[in-house]
Amino acid sequence: MVRDVGDVIDLSEHGACIRNSALLAPRSLVTLSLDLMESKAFISATGEVIWSDSVGKHGIHFSDISEESRQRIKQWLFANAISVGINQGRNISPL
């Protein structure tokens, strides 16, 4: 079990890349609890460590996640994609 995820580097409805102070062995199972702050959503998922590197980054594939949590991730990703698009549009100079 991962008590302190540390940083979530990348997230999808199928898995996550995290940075953690503890080295996690590939093929081990971990339980992640994530707070998707902007949406006030909280998700919990169990996943398999697919890869780890020497600086504490780990790729985790969700093997057990509720459909509700999966939908919350998808909604959070969609909202963030829209936010990024809006912010990038503000930085475009007129011709």
Coordinates of C-alpha atoms in Angstrom, one line a residue:
M1 CA 0.0 0.0 0.0
V2 CA 1.2 3.5 -0.8
R3 CA 0.6 5.8 2.2
D4 CA 2.1 8.9 0.7
V5 CA 1.7 9.0 -3.1
G6 CA 3.9 12.1 -3.3
D7 CA 3.4 13.6 -6.7
V8 CA 1.1 12.4 -9.5
I9 CA 3.0 13.0 -12.7
D10 CA 0.5 11.7 -15.1
L11 CA -3.0 10.3 -14.7
S12 CA -5.5 8.5 -17.0
E13 CA -8.6 6.4 -16.3
H14 CA -6.3 3.3 -16.8
G15 CA -3.4 4.2 -14.5
A16 CA -1.0 6.8 -13.2
C17 CA 2.7 7.7 -13.0
I18 CA 3.6 8.7 -9.5
R19 CA 6.8 9.9 -7.7
N20 CA 7.1 8.4 -4.3
S21 CA 9.9 8.3 -1.7
A22 CA 9.5 4.5 -1.4
L23 CA 10.8 2.2 -4.1
L24 CA 8.0 -0.1 -5.3
A25 CA 8.7 -3.5 -6.8
P26 CA 7.3 -4.2 -10.3
R27 CA 4.3 -6.5 -10.2
S28 CA 3.5 -5.5 -6.6
L29 CA -0.1 -4.3 -5.9
V30 CA -0.6 -0.9 -4.3
T31 CA -3.7 1.0 -3.2
L32 CA -3.8 4.6 -4.2
S33 CA -6.1 7.3 -2.7
L34 CA -6.1 10.4 -4.8
D35 CA -7.7 13.8 -4.2
L36 CA -8.6 15.5 -7.5
M37 CA -8.5 18.9 -5.8
E38 CA -10.1 21.1 -8.5
S39 CA -13.2 18.8 -8.8
K40 CA -13.3 18.0 -5.1
A41 CA -13.4 14.3 -6.1
F42 CA -11.7 11.6 -4.1
I43 CA -10.8 8.3 -5.8
S44 CA -9.4 5.0 -4.6
A45 CA -7.9 2.4 -6.8
T46 CA -5.8 -0.7 -6.6
G47 CA -3.1 -1.1 -9.2
E48 CA -0.1 -3.1 -10.3
V49 CA 3.3 -1.5 -10.5
I50 CA 4.3 -1.9 -14.1
W51 CA 7.6 -0.2 -13.9
S52 CA 9.8 1.7 -11.5
D53 CA 13.0 3.8 -11.9
S54 CA 15.8 4.6 -9.5
V55 CA 14.6 8.1 -8.7
G56 CA 11.2 7.0 -7.3
K57 CA 9.0 7.2 -10.3
H58 CA 6.5 4.4 -10.8
G59 CA 4.0 3.4 -13.5
I60 CA 0.9 1.9 -12.1
H61 CA -1.9 0.2 -14.1
F62 CA -5.3 0.3 -12.3
S63 CA -6.5 -3.3 -11.8
D64 CA -9.3 -2.6 -9.5
I65 CA -11.2 0.7 -9.7
S66 CA -14.9 1.5 -9.4
E67 CA -16.7 2.8 -12.5
E68 CA -17.6 5.9 -10.4
S69 CA -13.9 6.6 -9.8
R70 CA -13.0 6.0 -13.4
Q71 CA -15.7 8.4 -14.5
R72 CA -14.5 11.0 -12.0
I73 CA -11.0 10.8 -13.5
K74 CA -12.4 11.2 -17.0
Q75 CA -14.4 14.2 -15.9
W76 CA -11.3 15.7 -14.2
L77 CA -9.2 15.1 -17.3
F78 CA -11.8 16.7 -19.5
A79 CA -12.2 19.8 -17.3
N80 CA -8.4 20.2 -17.2
A81 CA -8.1 19.9 -20.9
I82 CA -10.7 22.6 -21.4
S83 CA -8.9 24.8 -18.9
V84 CA -5.5 24.4 -20.6
G85 CA -7.2 25.2 -24.0
I86 CA -8.8 28.3 -22.7
N87 CA -5.5 29.5 -21.1
Q88 CA -3.5 28.7 -24.3
G89 CA -6.1 30.7 -26.3
R90 CA -5.5 33.7 -24.1
N91 CA -1.8 33.6 -25.0
I92 CA -2.2 33.8 -28.7
S93 CA -1.3 37.2 -30.2
P94 CA -3.6 38.6 -32.9
L95 CA -2.1 38.9 -36.3

